[in-house]
């Protein structure tokens, strides 16, 4: 077992770090303040190959592994969690399921566009009455005249406003729960799909979170993703990858908070010394660094298992749980470490704090992660 | 067009450096090593020329084995080939000796252009570029801030920044250039580029394999004897500028009495 | 005549640069009882060759030819080589100008010399030249020894050695033949002076420099006024250049110029390491910034925590008043 990154992973990390520092960081605060979609940055990210990192080169992707993916997500999130989530949804929640479950035709039609920035993807699972209990969703898809017709309302869709390609989960079988659900690739160009309310959020403000309305939305039959009734399985498999990405996001946010605290502890003087000389501050920094280290290693492990084709549901949930809780704790601690300045918009820690909150909520709340993990602990393992 | 770019791996300038207690050099543990950023601009210039004229971009470096990573970055940016000369007998080499080794590797390739960074940020010496031009008997232009190569690729027109002026110089190719940072904006290695670079072989040559007879290398003419931290500045005075007139008075007094410029 | 300390005269449009006098002063010190020779290379050299004596040269060797009218590395190298081979000086000092840096390494290779650049101090020890120079973007000082037995070329930074006092002495001037083949494949098409009302940054004694705190391009006018009043030049840190408020040649720092003026006034500059790398060699640093935590205050000799928009105009007025009042 080696803990060192390979040369290519180090080069990737350095490249994304540089990109994030030069292209994202200078705009991060303004993007957050203005709730503004970073169109130019996303195009640059696409040119770099960040929008479809794990998609094989023949389909226009970068052909990198999951470890490279989590490394990149951490670097992006460290600069802006909002920019990073736009990119990670495109990768994990849209490209991934198309790659894993799509037909050759679907892969050829959609992946290159999602990779080069012509298209942006979003993931429509959650509904007003189906959050943690996602498999209770009620959006229906009926066969009508050789097409599928979808009706329903999807909520909290990241990239919902800007995306033109949507993975939509709808009930196709007269069976409750996961087995009645199918997945569809729905283009915004299809009739009957529209964007409803765009939410104003506590954090990750430069990414849009929108309602997607399906009103007799007509979807060609070749846009069924995977098999009928396979939607539940697709959603769950996709979540493993998604959770790994969110774990990396949380690590990035926590690290941003830690780095800000370290700089501040060195410069801020009270009682005649830099506050970094006081034990209380030193211990806080030690705790942050330790927990971030742990969260990162758990995230790497989940990616490593995925790269070996091994099941990693428990490890993805573990990483997401630990990383998200680390992020919410560390950013809260950071705000307090900065004292009054932590509460002020001029300093970045309040944004890190706000951004961190969502990591414990989406792609499965911390409670859901505990459910997943305990099932594995108590169950077959 | 055959273009050779000289690359050096150096410590990341953003990071603080730790000087070894015996002053023999810097402590490299945990130091992030990167491609000298002037060399990124040199590589970018080469890649842009290749896009226009076709041909190959070859990267050459003299350094320890770990310098491979800097070359890898250049390959990931899009260079075609890279070669490293790494030999323990070069560990105390001075700049002129390094230039001789580079010349030995580069000369047989008969490039149309050799491009170097203006200086490398570890020692800031700015010696290797013009020295290499002399060894390869090429016309040279240093600190190039603008580069235009003629349609027929027979000559280049460059701008060089002087003190308070810009020199416009025309050189026939083949030639050697050292480049300034405002020449261009280096591209990021793309992710597919990183994957392609991963699959490329970077040969590591000993002195002999590089075509250098160790006997002729001789002894270095310049030796770095000691490295020390810069002298500490004594702590300065602080003035509360709440009252701007009082602050101005303090500044004027300082300029007149201490700095003696008024 | 073997031995001796030589100084390559840096000149422009018929005027000798102050840097040359700094080098002559140092050459005199290094030579002790030995000879100091100034070497003047150019076209129709209308420089006060005899005046160089006043600053320490015992003799001036003049290499004058049309091929040398505009500086080129190849022509200057070809012209100097035979002279160096014949006279065999021990040390050749070259000023660290763009042309000096362009020439010295090429010359060193051709002359079989040892070379050290960016010298801040110079001393001779047992036939070896020992120099100190900034390294690692000014985070360290290196001591370099040039080993005896060959010509030593030292490229010296401006403003590190004082201009010696003028003395009543004249130098012998001798015209030296220039080899007819001294030419250059590179050709200077033109030299365009940059339109700057003030002194070039690298030569200015006083620099007024602005950062992000100025908030916009229009406010740089405040600094131009102050610089004019002080007789200095205007520079900037990186953010104003990146934002397009000022052109790139204003930039001081890692990605811009390195300066070491007598006085550096950092206005609205936070003091990031990248900027400090370009100006930390300044003799006196005055900082004006409203943020008491700004890192610039750690290097400032005089740190003013206040509003630059209140302070700078008042400072300009106060400087003008003081200058009008007379010395």
Short mmCIF file of N, CA, C and O in Angstrom, two decimals, chain B residues 13-15 26 37 96 121-125 127 130-131 133-135 137-140 142 160-170 172 181-182 219-228 230 233 236-239 241 245 248 254-256 258-259 262, chain C residues 17 73 97-99 102 105-106 109-110 113-114 117-118 133 136 139-147 150 185-192 194 202 248 254-255 262-263 274 280 282-285 292 297 299-305 311 314 318 322:
data_model
loop_
_atom_site.label_atom_id
_atom_site.label_comp_id
_atom_site.label_asym_id
_atom_site.label_seq_id
_atom_site.Cartn_x
_atom_site.Cartn_y
_atom_site.Cartn_z
N UNK B 13 8.45 29.27 -6.17
CA UNK B 13 8.80 30.57 -5.58
C UNK B 13 7.79 31.04 -4.55
O UNK B 13 8.07 31.94 -3.77
N UNK B 14 6.59 30.47 -4.57
CA UNK B 14 5.59 30.90 -3.59
C UNK B 14 5.94 30.42 -2.18
O UNK B 14 5.51 31.00 -1.20
N UNK B 15 6.69 29.33 -2.11
CA UNK B 15 6.94 28.74 -0.79
C UNK B 15 8.18 29.33 -0.13
O UNK B 15 9.12 29.72 -0.81
N UNK B 26 19.87 24.80 0.25
CA UNK B 26 18.57 24.81 0.90
C UNK B 26 18.15 23.39 1.28
O UNK B 26 18.59 22.42 0.69
N UNK B 37 9.22 29.12 -13.92
CA UNK B 37 8.10 29.67 -14.69
C UNK B 37 8.49 30.42 -15.95
O UNK B 37 7.70 30.50 -16.88
N UNK B 96 28.36 27.70 -16.79
CA UNK B 96 29.01 27.53 -18.09
C UNK B 96 29.16 26.04 -18.42
O UNK B 96 29.03 25.64 -19.58
N UNK B 121 14.48 30.93 -11.39
CA UNK B 121 14.17 31.64 -10.15
C UNK B 121 14.88 31.10 -8.92
O UNK B 121 14.73 31.64 -7.83
N UNK B 122 15.68 30.05 -9.06
CA UNK B 122 16.43 29.61 -7.89
C UNK B 122 17.69 30.48 -7.75
O UNK B 122 17.89 31.12 -6.72
N UNK B 123 18.49 30.54 -8.78
CA UNK B 123 19.70 31.35 -8.64
C UNK B 123 19.67 32.69 -9.36
O UNK B 123 20.58 33.50 -9.20
N UNK B 124 18.63 32.94 -10.18
CA UNK B 124 18.51 34.24 -10.86
C UNK B 124 19.77 34.61 -11.65
O UNK B 124 20.08 35.78 -11.77
N UNK B 125 20.52 33.62 -12.14
CA UNK B 125 21.82 33.96 -12.72
C UNK B 125 21.72 34.53 -14.13
O UNK B 125 22.50 35.40 -14.49
N UNK B 127 22.63 33.21 -16.88
CA UNK B 127 23.90 32.96 -17.56
C UNK B 127 23.76 31.93 -18.69
O UNK B 127 24.31 32.11 -19.78
N UNK B 130 22.62 33.05 -22.86
CA UNK B 130 23.63 33.61 -23.77
C UNK B 130 24.88 32.73 -23.89
O UNK B 130 25.51 32.69 -24.95
N UNK B 131 25.24 32.01 -22.81
CA UNK B 131 26.40 31.13 -22.89
C UNK B 131 26.15 30.03 -23.91
O UNK B 131 27.02 29.69 -24.72
N UNK B 133 24.16 30.23 -26.42
CA UNK B 133 24.19 30.83 -27.76
C UNK B 133 25.61 30.89 -28.29
O UNK B 133 25.87 30.60 -29.45
N UNK B 134 26.54 31.25 -27.40
CA UNK B 134 27.94 31.31 -27.82
C UNK B 134 28.45 29.92 -28.19
O UNK B 134 29.10 29.74 -29.22
N UNK B 135 28.12 28.93 -27.37
CA UNK B 135 28.61 27.57 -27.62
C UNK B 135 28.03 26.99 -28.90
O UNK B 135 28.69 26.22 -29.61
N UNK B 137 27.14 28.84 -31.33
CA UNK B 137 27.42 29.85 -32.34
C UNK B 137 26.14 30.34 -33.01
O UNK B 137 26.00 30.35 -34.25
N UNK B 138 25.20 30.73 -32.20
CA UNK B 138 23.93 31.25 -32.71
C UNK B 138 23.80 32.73 -32.37
O UNK B 138 24.27 33.16 -31.32
N UNK B 139 23.17 33.50 -33.27
CA UNK B 139 22.82 34.85 -32.85
C UNK B 139 21.81 34.76 -31.71
O UNK B 139 21.09 33.77 -31.59
N UNK B 140 21.81 35.79 -30.83
CA UNK B 140 20.97 35.70 -29.63
C UNK B 140 20.15 36.95 -29.41
O UNK B 140 20.49 38.03 -29.89
N UNK B 142 18.09 38.32 -25.78
CA UNK B 142 17.68 37.99 -24.41
C UNK B 142 16.54 38.89 -23.96
O UNK B 142 16.33 39.96 -24.51
N UNK B 160 12.94 43.72 -27.17
CA UNK B 160 13.64 43.47 -25.92
C UNK B 160 13.45 44.69 -25.04
O UNK B 160 13.57 45.81 -25.53
N UNK B 161 13.18 44.45 -23.77
CA UNK B 161 12.99 45.58 -22.87
C UNK B 161 14.32 46.05 -22.31
O UNK B 161 15.02 45.29 -21.65
N UNK B 162 14.64 47.31 -22.60
CA UNK B 162 15.84 47.91 -22.00
C UNK B 162 15.37 48.83 -20.88
O UNK B 162 14.21 48.84 -20.55
N UNK B 163 16.28 49.61 -20.34
CA UNK B 163 15.87 50.53 -19.28
C UNK B 163 15.18 51.72 -19.93
O UNK B 163 15.81 52.53 -20.57
N UNK B 164 13.88 51.80 -19.79
CA UNK B 164 13.17 52.94 -20.34
C UNK B 164 13.07 52.94 -21.87
O UNK B 164 12.75 53.96 -22.47
N UNK B 165 13.35 51.82 -22.50
CA UNK B 165 13.23 51.78 -23.96
C UNK B 165 12.97 50.36 -24.42
O UNK B 165 13.14 49.41 -23.67
N UNK B 166 12.53 50.22 -25.68
CA UNK B 166 12.33 48.91 -26.26
C UNK B 166 13.22 48.79 -27.49
O UNK B 166 13.21 49.68 -28.36
N UNK B 167 13.99 47.72 -27.57
CA UNK B 167 14.85 47.50 -28.72
C UNK B 167 14.17 46.55 -29.67
O UNK B 167 13.66 45.50 -29.26
N UNK B 168 14.12 46.90 -30.94
CA UNK B 168 13.56 46.01 -31.94
C UNK B 168 14.73 45.38 -32.69
O UNK B 168 15.52 46.08 -33.33
N UNK B 169 14.86 44.08 -32.58
CA UNK B 169 16.03 43.37 -33.11
C UNK B 169 15.58 42.34 -34.13
O UNK B 169 14.62 41.60 -33.89
N UNK B 170 16.30 42.27 -35.22
CA UNK B 170 15.98 41.26 -36.23
C UNK B 170 17.09 40.22 -36.22
O UNK B 170 18.27 40.58 -36.30
N UNK B 172 18.50 36.38 -37.91
CA UNK B 172 18.26 35.28 -38.83
C UNK B 172 18.13 34.00 -38.01
O UNK B 172 18.70 33.89 -36.93
N UNK B 181 8.56 37.22 -19.11
CA UNK B 181 7.26 36.68 -18.73
C UNK B 181 6.11 37.31 -19.48
O UNK B 181 5.06 36.71 -19.62
N UNK B 182 6.30 38.54 -19.96
CA UNK B 182 5.16 39.15 -20.64
C UNK B 182 5.10 38.78 -22.12
O UNK B 182 4.33 39.35 -22.87
N UNK B 219 37.05 21.96 -14.40
CA UNK B 219 36.56 22.31 -13.07
C UNK B 219 35.65 23.52 -13.18
O UNK B 219 35.81 24.34 -14.08
N UNK B 220 34.68 23.62 -12.28
CA UNK B 220 33.81 24.80 -12.35
C UNK B 220 34.61 26.07 -12.06
O UNK B 220 35.53 26.05 -11.25
N UNK B 221 34.29 27.16 -12.74
CA UNK B 221 34.98 28.43 -12.51
C UNK B 221 34.35 29.22 -11.39
O UNK B 221 34.97 30.08 -10.78
N UNK B 222 33.09 28.93 -11.11
CA UNK B 222 32.37 29.65 -10.06
C UNK B 222 31.82 28.62 -9.09
O UNK B 222 31.27 27.61 -9.49
N UNK B 223 31.99 28.89 -7.80
CA UNK B 223 31.54 27.96 -6.78
C UNK B 223 30.65 28.69 -5.78
O UNK B 223 31.03 29.76 -5.29
N UNK B 224 29.50 28.12 -5.49
CA UNK B 224 28.64 28.72 -4.46
C UNK B 224 29.16 28.22 -3.12
O UNK B 224 29.04 27.04 -2.81
N UNK B 225 29.74 29.12 -2.37
CA UNK B 225 30.37 28.70 -1.12
C UNK B 225 29.40 28.63 0.03
O UNK B 225 29.55 27.81 0.94
N UNK B 226 28.45 29.54 0.01
CA UNK B 226 27.62 29.64 1.20
C UNK B 226 26.29 30.28 0.86
O UNK B 226 26.22 31.17 0.02
N UNK B 227 25.27 29.83 1.57
CA UNK B 227 23.95 30.43 1.44
C UNK B 227 23.55 30.94 2.81
O UNK B 227 23.71 30.23 3.81
N UNK B 228 23.08 32.17 2.89
CA UNK B 228 22.68 32.71 4.19
C UNK B 228 21.37 33.46 4.03
O UNK B 228 21.03 33.90 2.94
N UNK B 230 18.85 36.61 4.20
CA UNK B 230 19.14 38.02 3.99
C UNK B 230 19.19 38.74 5.35
O UNK B 230 18.55 38.29 6.29
N UNK B 233 15.75 43.19 8.54
CA UNK B 233 15.50 44.64 8.61
C UNK B 233 15.14 44.96 10.06
O UNK B 233 14.35 44.26 10.66
N UNK B 236 10.36 48.66 12.04
CA UNK B 236 10.13 50.05 11.67
C UNK B 236 9.22 50.76 12.66
O UNK B 236 8.70 50.16 13.59
N UNK B 237 9.04 52.06 12.42
CA UNK B 237 8.10 52.82 13.27
C UNK B 237 6.71 52.69 12.70
O UNK B 237 6.54 52.58 11.49
N UNK B 238 5.74 52.76 13.57
CA UNK B 238 4.34 52.72 13.13
C UNK B 238 3.71 54.07 13.45
O UNK B 238 3.94 54.62 14.53
N UNK B 239 2.96 54.58 12.51
CA UNK B 239 2.27 55.85 12.74
C UNK B 239 0.78 55.65 12.52
O UNK B 239 0.37 55.06 11.51
N UNK B 241 -2.46 56.73 11.18
CA UNK B 241 -2.84 57.71 10.18
C UNK B 241 -4.22 58.29 10.33
O UNK B 241 -4.76 58.91 9.41
N UNK B 245 -2.99 64.79 8.72
CA UNK B 245 -1.97 65.84 8.77
C UNK B 245 -0.79 65.43 9.62
O UNK B 245 0.37 65.66 9.25
N UNK B 248 1.19 62.89 7.66
CA UNK B 248 1.98 63.52 6.60
C UNK B 248 3.23 64.17 7.19
O UNK B 248 4.33 64.07 6.65
N UNK B 254 10.50 61.98 8.09
CA UNK B 254 11.31 60.79 7.78
C UNK B 254 12.08 60.99 6.47
O UNK B 254 13.27 60.72 6.39
N UNK B 255 11.37 61.49 5.45
CA UNK B 255 12.01 61.69 4.15
C UNK B 255 13.17 62.69 4.25
O UNK B 255 14.19 62.52 3.60
N UNK B 256 12.96 63.71 5.07
CA UNK B 256 13.99 64.74 5.18
C UNK B 256 15.15 64.30 6.05
O UNK B 256 16.31 64.43 5.67
N UNK B 258 15.73 61.13 7.82
CA UNK B 258 16.28 59.77 7.80
C UNK B 258 16.68 59.35 6.39
O UNK B 258 17.81 58.95 6.16
N UNK B 259 15.74 59.49 5.45
CA UNK B 259 16.05 59.07 4.08
C UNK B 259 16.87 60.13 3.35
O UNK B 259 17.54 59.83 2.37
N UNK B 262 14.72 64.87 0.95
CA UNK B 262 14.04 66.15 0.85
C UNK B 262 14.96 67.24 1.37
O UNK B 262 15.50 67.10 2.47
N UNK C 17 26.33 56.23 -17.89
CA UNK C 17 25.37 55.90 -16.83
C UNK C 17 26.05 56.00 -15.47
O UNK C 17 27.21 55.64 -15.34
N UNK C 73 25.32 41.63 -29.11
CA UNK C 73 26.17 40.71 -28.36
C UNK C 73 27.35 40.23 -29.20
O UNK C 73 28.49 40.19 -28.74
N UNK C 97 22.77 45.82 -16.70
CA UNK C 97 21.71 46.43 -17.49
C UNK C 97 21.24 45.33 -18.43
O UNK C 97 21.85 44.27 -18.49
N UNK C 98 20.19 45.59 -19.18
CA UNK C 98 19.69 44.57 -20.11
C UNK C 98 20.81 44.15 -21.06
O UNK C 98 21.01 42.97 -21.34
N UNK C 99 21.58 45.13 -21.54
CA UNK C 99 22.66 44.81 -22.48
C UNK C 99 23.82 44.14 -21.78
O UNK C 99 24.46 43.23 -22.33
N UNK C 102 23.04 40.67 -21.33
CA UNK C 102 22.99 40.00 -22.62
C UNK C 102 24.41 39.62 -23.06
O UNK C 102 24.64 38.55 -23.62
N UNK C 105 27.59 36.71 -20.36
CA UNK C 105 27.80 35.25 -20.45
C UNK C 105 28.40 34.83 -21.79
O UNK C 105 29.23 33.92 -21.86
N UNK C 106 27.98 35.49 -22.87
CA UNK C 106 28.53 35.15 -24.18
C UNK C 106 30.02 35.44 -24.20
O UNK C 106 30.83 34.62 -24.66
N UNK C 109 32.03 32.85 -22.17
CA UNK C 109 32.31 31.59 -22.87
C UNK C 109 33.46 31.79 -23.85
O UNK C 109 34.43 31.03 -23.86
N UNK C 110 33.38 32.84 -24.64
CA UNK C 110 34.39 33.06 -25.67
C UNK C 110 35.76 33.34 -25.07
O UNK C 110 36.79 32.97 -25.61
N UNK C 113 36.31 32.72 -19.49
CA UNK C 113 36.29 33.37 -18.18
C UNK C 113 35.36 32.65 -17.22
O UNK C 113 34.57 31.80 -17.60
N UNK C 114 35.46 33.03 -15.94
CA UNK C 114 34.49 32.61 -14.93
C UNK C 114 33.57 33.80 -14.72
O UNK C 114 34.01 34.95 -14.83
N UNK C 117 26.93 36.81 -11.61
CA UNK C 117 26.01 37.91 -11.95
C UNK C 117 25.27 38.41 -10.72
O UNK C 117 25.28 37.77 -9.67
N UNK C 118 24.60 39.57 -10.88
CA UNK C 118 23.79 40.15 -9.80
C UNK C 118 24.60 40.41 -8.54
O UNK C 118 24.11 40.25 -7.43
N UNK C 133 25.36 37.62 -3.72
CA UNK C 133 24.27 37.92 -4.64
C UNK C 133 22.95 37.38 -4.11
O UNK C 133 22.93 36.38 -3.41
N UNK C 136 17.09 32.81 -4.86
CA UNK C 136 15.76 32.34 -4.45
C UNK C 136 14.80 33.51 -4.26
O UNK C 136 14.20 33.68 -3.21
N UNK C 139 15.19 35.53 -1.18
CA UNK C 139 14.99 34.91 0.13
C UNK C 139 16.31 34.44 0.72
O UNK C 139 16.35 33.97 1.86
N UNK C 140 17.39 34.54 -0.05
CA UNK C 140 18.68 34.11 0.48
C UNK C 140 19.78 34.92 -0.17
O UNK C 140 19.59 35.52 -1.23
N UNK C 141 20.94 34.95 0.49
CA UNK C 141 22.12 35.60 -0.10
C UNK C 141 23.16 34.53 -0.31
O UNK C 141 23.51 33.79 0.63
N UNK C 142 23.67 34.43 -1.53
CA UNK C 142 24.68 33.42 -1.83
C UNK C 142 26.06 34.07 -1.93
O UNK C 142 26.19 35.19 -2.40
N UNK C 143 27.05 33.36 -1.46
CA UNK C 143 28.44 33.82 -1.60
C UNK C 143 29.08 32.96 -2.68
O UNK C 143 29.13 31.74 -2.56
N UNK C 144 29.55 33.60 -3.73
CA UNK C 144 30.12 32.88 -4.87
C UNK C 144 31.59 33.24 -5.01
O UNK C 144 31.95 34.42 -4.96
N UNK C 145 32.39 32.23 -5.19
CA UNK C 145 33.83 32.46 -5.37
C UNK C 145 34.20 32.09 -6.80
O UNK C 145 33.86 31.00 -7.28
N UNK C 146 34.88 33.02 -7.47
CA UNK C 146 35.41 32.70 -8.80
C UNK C 146 36.85 32.27 -8.60
O UNK C 146 37.66 32.99 -8.01
N UNK C 147 37.16 31.08 -9.14
CA UNK C 147 38.48 30.52 -8.87
C UNK C 147 39.56 31.19 -9.70
O UNK C 147 39.33 31.58 -10.84
N UNK C 150 41.80 32.39 -14.31
CA UNK C 150 41.18 32.84 -15.56
C UNK C 150 40.55 34.21 -15.34
O UNK C 150 40.42 34.66 -14.20
N UNK C 185 25.13 39.02 -36.75
CA UNK C 185 24.05 38.53 -37.62
C UNK C 185 22.73 39.16 -37.20
O UNK C 185 21.86 39.39 -38.02
N UNK C 186 22.62 39.45 -35.91
CA UNK C 186 21.41 40.15 -35.43
C UNK C 186 21.58 41.63 -35.75
O UNK C 186 22.67 42.17 -35.67
N UNK C 187 20.49 42.26 -36.11
CA UNK C 187 20.55 43.67 -36.51
C UNK C 187 19.53 44.46 -35.71
O UNK C 187 18.35 44.08 -35.66
N UNK C 188 20.00 45.59 -35.14
CA UNK C 188 19.04 46.43 -34.41
C UNK C 188 18.27 47.27 -35.40
O UNK C 188 18.85 48.05 -36.15
N UNK C 189 16.96 47.10 -35.41
CA UNK C 189 16.15 47.89 -36.34
C UNK C 189 15.87 49.27 -35.76
O UNK C 189 15.92 50.26 -36.46
N UNK C 190 15.50 49.28 -34.48
CA UNK C 190 15.31 50.59 -33.84
C UNK C 190 15.29 50.42 -32.32
O UNK C 190 15.12 49.31 -31.82
N UNK C 191 15.50 51.54 -31.66
CA UNK C 191 15.37 51.55 -30.21
C UNK C 191 14.34 52.63 -29.90
O UNK C 191 14.54 53.80 -30.19
N UNK C 192 13.20 52.18 -29.35
CA UNK C 192 12.12 53.13 -29.09
C UNK C 192 12.12 53.52 -27.62
O UNK C 192 11.93 52.65 -26.76
N UNK C 194 10.53 54.54 -24.28
CA UNK C 194 9.17 54.39 -23.76
C UNK C 194 8.71 55.74 -23.28
O UNK C 194 9.46 56.45 -22.63
N UNK C 202 14.02 51.26 -12.79
CA UNK C 202 15.23 50.61 -12.31
C UNK C 202 16.33 51.63 -12.01
O UNK C 202 17.35 51.27 -11.45
N UNK C 248 2.16 46.92 -18.09
CA UNK C 248 3.02 45.93 -17.46
C UNK C 248 4.37 46.50 -17.00
O UNK C 248 4.93 46.03 -16.01
N UNK C 254 7.96 39.81 -8.38
CA UNK C 254 8.48 38.58 -8.97
C UNK C 254 8.24 38.51 -10.46
O UNK C 254 9.07 38.02 -11.20
N UNK C 255 7.05 38.94 -10.89
CA UNK C 255 6.74 38.86 -12.31
C UNK C 255 6.99 40.18 -13.01
O UNK C 255 6.64 40.34 -14.17
N UNK C 262 16.43 54.37 -3.15
CA UNK C 262 16.65 54.92 -1.82
C UNK C 262 15.35 54.86 -1.02
O UNK C 262 15.34 54.47 0.14
N UNK C 263 14.29 55.30 -1.66
CA UNK C 263 13.00 55.35 -0.97
C UNK C 263 11.92 54.64 -1.78
O UNK C 263 11.75 54.92 -2.97
N UNK C 274 5.35 37.95 -3.31
CA UNK C 274 5.74 38.14 -4.70
C UNK C 274 6.12 39.58 -4.97
O UNK C 274 6.95 39.88 -5.81
N UNK C 280 12.27 44.52 -1.81
CA UNK C 280 12.78 44.43 -0.44
C UNK C 280 14.21 44.93 -0.31
O UNK C 280 14.72 45.12 0.78
N UNK C 282 15.08 47.82 -1.22
CA UNK C 282 15.02 49.28 -1.11
C UNK C 282 15.63 49.73 0.21
O UNK C 282 15.47 49.06 1.23
N UNK C 283 16.28 50.86 0.18
CA UNK C 283 16.94 51.34 1.39
C UNK C 283 15.92 51.74 2.45
O UNK C 283 16.02 51.36 3.60
N UNK C 284 14.95 52.56 2.06
CA UNK C 284 13.92 53.01 3.01
C UNK C 284 12.55 52.66 2.45
O UNK C 284 12.23 53.04 1.33
N UNK C 285 11.78 51.95 3.28
CA UNK C 285 10.44 51.57 2.83
C UNK C 285 9.40 52.26 3.69
O UNK C 285 9.43 52.14 4.92
N UNK C 292 -4.18 47.39 9.22
CA UNK C 292 -3.01 47.27 10.12
C UNK C 292 -2.34 45.90 10.04
O UNK C 292 -1.20 45.74 10.42
N UNK C 297 3.69 46.01 6.37
CA UNK C 297 4.17 46.68 7.57
C UNK C 297 5.32 45.94 8.23
O UNK C 297 6.04 46.51 9.05
N UNK C 299 7.92 44.91 6.65
CA UNK C 299 9.20 45.34 6.07
C UNK C 299 9.34 46.86 6.06
O UNK C 299 10.40 47.39 5.73
N UNK C 300 8.27 47.56 6.41
CA UNK C 300 8.31 49.02 6.32
C UNK C 300 9.16 49.62 7.43
O UNK C 300 9.05 49.22 8.59
N UNK C 301 9.99 50.58 7.05
CA UNK C 301 10.75 51.31 8.07
C UNK C 301 9.83 52.33 8.73
O UNK C 301 9.97 52.65 9.90
N UNK C 302 8.89 52.84 7.92
CA UNK C 302 7.87 53.74 8.47
C UNK C 302 6.53 53.24 7.95
O UNK C 302 6.30 53.24 6.74
N UNK C 303 5.67 52.80 8.86
CA UNK C 303 4.38 52.28 8.45
C UNK C 303 3.26 53.21 8.89
O UNK C 303 3.16 53.51 10.07
N UNK C 304 2.46 53.65 7.94
CA UNK C 304 1.36 54.55 8.28
C UNK C 304 0.04 53.82 8.05
O UNK C 304 -0.28 53.43 6.92
N UNK C 305 -0.71 53.60 9.14
CA UNK C 305 -2.00 52.94 9.01
C UNK C 305 -3.05 54.02 8.82
O UNK C 305 -3.39 54.73 9.76
N UNK C 311 -4.27 60.86 2.86
CA UNK C 311 -2.87 61.14 3.15
C UNK C 311 -2.08 61.56 1.91
O UNK C 311 -1.33 62.54 1.96
N UNK C 314 -2.37 65.22 0.65
CA UNK C 314 -1.77 66.13 1.63
C UNK C 314 -0.25 66.01 1.62
O UNK C 314 0.47 67.00 1.77
N UNK C 318 2.50 68.90 0.94
CA UNK C 318 3.55 69.17 1.94
C UNK C 318 4.93 69.09 1.32
O UNK C 318 5.81 69.90 1.62
N UNK C 322 7.61 72.15 0.99
CA UNK C 322 8.95 72.01 1.54
C UNK C 322 10.02 72.32 0.50
O UNK C 322 11.02 72.97 0.78
#
